[in-house]
Coordinates of C-alpha atoms and ligand atoms in Angstrom, one line a residue:
X117 CA 69.0 94.1 107.7
X118 CA 70.3 94.3 111.2
X119 CA 73.9 93.6 111.8
X120 CA 73.0 90.7 114.1
X121 CA 70.9 89.1 111.3
X122 CA 73.7 89.6 108.8
X123 CA 76.2 88.0 111.1
X124 CA 73.9 85.1 111.8
X125 CA 73.3 84.6 108.1
X126 CA 77.0 84.8 107.4
X127 CA 77.7 82.2 110.1
X128 CA 75.1 79.9 108.7
X129 CA 76.5 80.3 105.2
X130 CA 80.1 79.6 106.3
X131 CA 78.9 76.6 108.3
X132 CA 77.2 75.2 105.2
X133 CA 80.3 75.9 103.0
X134 CA 82.5 74.2 105.5
X135 CA 80.1 71.3 105.7
X136 CA 80.0 71.0 101.9
X137 CA 83.8 71.1 101.8
X138 CA 84.0 68.3 104.3
X139 CA 81.8 66.1 102.1
X140 CA 78.8 66.0 104.4
X141 CA 78.1 62.4 103.4
X142 CA 77.9 61.0 106.9
X143 CA 74.3 60.1 107.9
X144 CA 74.5 60.7 111.6
X145 CA 77.4 62.7 112.7
X146 CA 78.6 61.5 116.1
X147 CA 79.3 63.9 118.9
X148 CA 83.0 63.3 118.4
X149 CA 82.6 64.3 114.8
X150 CA 80.9 67.6 115.9
X151 CA 83.7 68.3 118.3
X152 CA 86.2 67.6 115.6
X153 CA 84.3 69.9 113.3
X154 CA 84.3 72.8 115.8
X155 CA 88.1 72.4 116.0
X156 CA 88.4 72.6 112.3
X157 CA 86.3 75.7 112.2
X158 CA 88.3 77.4 114.9
X159 CA 91.5 76.3 113.4
X160 CA 91.0 77.5 109.9
X161 CA 91.7 81.0 111.1
X162 CA 95.4 81.9 111.2
X163 CA 96.6 78.6 109.8
X164 CA 98.2 78.3 106.4
X165 CA 96.9 75.5 104.2
X166 CA 99.2 73.5 102.0
X167 CA 97.7 70.3 100.7
X168 CA 95.9 68.8 103.6
X169 CA 98.3 70.3 106.1
X170 CA 97.7 73.5 108.1
X171 CA 100.7 75.4 109.5
X172 CA 101.1 78.1 112.0
X173 CA 104.0 80.0 113.4
X174 CA 104.1 80.8 117.1
X175 CA 106.6 83.5 118.2
X176 CA 106.8 82.3 121.9
X177 CA 110.3 81.1 122.8
X178 CA 109.7 77.7 124.4
X179 CA 111.9 74.6 124.8
X180 CA 111.1 71.8 122.4
X181 CA 108.9 69.8 124.8
X182 CA 106.8 72.8 125.8
X183 CA 106.5 73.9 122.1
X184 CA 105.1 70.4 121.3
X185 CA 102.8 70.6 124.3
X186 CA 101.4 73.9 123.0
X187 CA 100.9 72.4 119.6
X188 CA 99.1 69.4 121.1
X189 CA 96.8 71.7 123.1
X190 CA 95.5 72.8 119.6
X191 CA 95.3 69.2 118.4
X192 CA 98.4 69.8 116.4
X193 CA 102.1 68.8 116.5
X194 CA 105.4 70.4 115.9
X195 CA 105.8 70.5 112.1
X196 CA 107.2 67.5 110.2
X197 CA 108.7 68.0 106.7
X198 CA 108.4 65.5 103.9
X199 CA 110.2 67.3 101.1
X200 CA 111.9 70.6 100.1
X201 CA 108.7 72.1 98.9
X202 CA 107.2 71.7 102.4
X203 CA 110.3 73.1 103.9
X204 CA 110.0 76.2 101.7
X205 CA 106.3 76.5 102.6
X206 CA 107.1 76.5 106.3
X207 CA 109.8 79.1 105.7
X208 CA 107.2 81.2 104.0
X209 CA 104.8 80.8 106.9
X210 CA 107.6 82.0 109.2
X211 CA 108.5 84.9 106.9
X212 CA 104.9 86.1 106.7
X213 CA 104.8 86.3 110.5
X214 CA 108.2 87.8 111.1
X215 CA 109.6 89.2 107.9
X216 CA 112.7 87.2 108.6
X217 CA 113.9 83.7 109.0
X218 CA 114.4 83.1 112.7
X219 CA 115.6 79.8 114.0
X220 CA 112.5 77.8 114.6
X221 CA 111.7 74.4 116.2
X222 CA 110.5 71.5 114.0
X223 CA 109.1 68.2 115.2
X224 CA 112.2 66.1 114.6
X225 CA 114.0 64.4 117.5
X226 CA 116.4 61.6 118.2
X227 CA 115.9 61.7 121.9
X228 CA 114.9 58.1 122.2
X229 CA 118.1 56.7 120.6
X230 CA 121.0 58.6 119.1
X231 CA 120.9 58.7 115.3
X232 CA 117.3 57.4 115.2
X233 CA 115.3 60.4 114.1
X234 CA 111.5 60.6 114.3
X235 CA 108.9 63.2 113.6
X236 CA 106.7 63.7 116.6
X237 CA 103.6 63.6 114.5
X238 CA 104.3 60.1 113.2
X239 CA 105.3 61.1 109.7
X240 CA 107.9 58.6 108.4
X241 CA 111.3 60.3 108.7
X242 CA 113.0 60.4 105.2
X243 CA 113.5 64.0 104.1
X244 CA 116.2 66.0 105.7
X245 CA 117.8 69.4 105.0
X246 CA 120.7 69.2 107.5
X247 CA 123.3 71.9 107.4
X248 CA 126.8 70.7 106.3
X249 CA 128.2 68.6 109.1
X250 CA 124.9 68.2 110.9
X251 CA 123.5 66.5 112.9
X252 CA 126.7 66.6 114.9
X253 CA 125.2 65.8 118.3
X254 CA 127.4 68.4 119.9
X255 CA 128.6 67.5 123.5
X256 CA 126.7 64.3 122.9
X257 CA 123.4 66.0 123.9
X258 CA 121.7 67.6 120.8
X259 CA 118.5 65.7 120.3
X260 CA 116.0 68.2 118.8
X261 CA 115.8 69.7 115.4
X262 CA 115.4 73.3 114.4
X263 CA 115.4 75.0 111.0
X264 CA 116.8 78.2 109.5
X265 CA 120.1 77.5 111.0
X266 CA 123.2 79.3 109.7
X267 CA 123.2 81.5 106.6
X268 CA 121.9 78.5 104.6
X269 CA 118.8 78.3 106.7
X270 CA 119.1 74.6 107.0
X271 CA 118.4 72.0 109.7
X272 CA 120.6 71.6 112.8
X273 CA 120.4 69.4 115.9
X274 CA 120.4 71.4 119.0
X275 CA 119.8 71.1 122.8
X276 CA 116.1 70.4 123.5
X277 CA 116.1 72.8 126.4
X278 CA 117.0 75.8 124.2
X279 CA 114.1 78.1 123.6
X280 CA 112.9 79.0 120.1
X281 CA 109.7 79.9 118.3
X282 CA 108.0 77.0 116.6
X283 CA 105.7 75.9 113.8
X284 CA 102.8 73.6 114.5
X285 CA 101.0 71.5 111.9
X286 CA 97.7 69.6 111.8
X287 CA 96.3 67.5 109.0
X288 CA 92.9 67.5 107.7
X289 CA 91.6 64.0 107.3
Ligands
LIG184 C1 127.4 74.1 115.7 C2 126.1 73.3 115.8 C3 125.7 73.2 117.3 C4 125.6 74.6 117.9 C5 125.3 74.5 119.4 C6 127.2 75.4 116.4 O1 128.5 76.1 116.3 O2 127.7 74.3 114.3 O3 126.3 72.0 115.3 O4 124.4 72.6 117.3 O5 126.9 75.2 117.7 O6 125.2 75.8 119.9
LIG185 CA1 124.3 70.5 115.9

């Protein structure tokens, strides 16, 4: 068989598998659905799946807002964390990419109102893994959350204009 034929066959098979995984119960997929599907297909590559969440580490050093902007451009958000297991999963994603634990942006922020923390992706804010004494809102102007701070690799609030790599997340519906 020609390589082109093999590739085409593979593509078709993968498309079928992806369709099967997604249920394929809808009678008439809307155009929106197809667009969504294409995004899924593109996004499976390079994203780590955990439950229905897909994580990816980006090594570019951006401030929190631009990191979130970049996540959004991929239909994702800066990562939220619901429990310690997810925190460890995100650390593993970072480790796989860097073989270390660099300070990395997460999607937590209390920029709207001091002490009122939110996850930018809308996840209810309950789990935290703050370092001892954090969040301390140093100089009354730390409103963004990063992880892997200090030797304990915990969360710290920090200036949003600082530049760090980041982890994005998107959720499969
Ligand atoms: C503090 C952190 C603070 C950081 C700012 C550290 O020494 O422990 O709370 O966010 O300095 O650079
Ligand atoms: Ca702090």
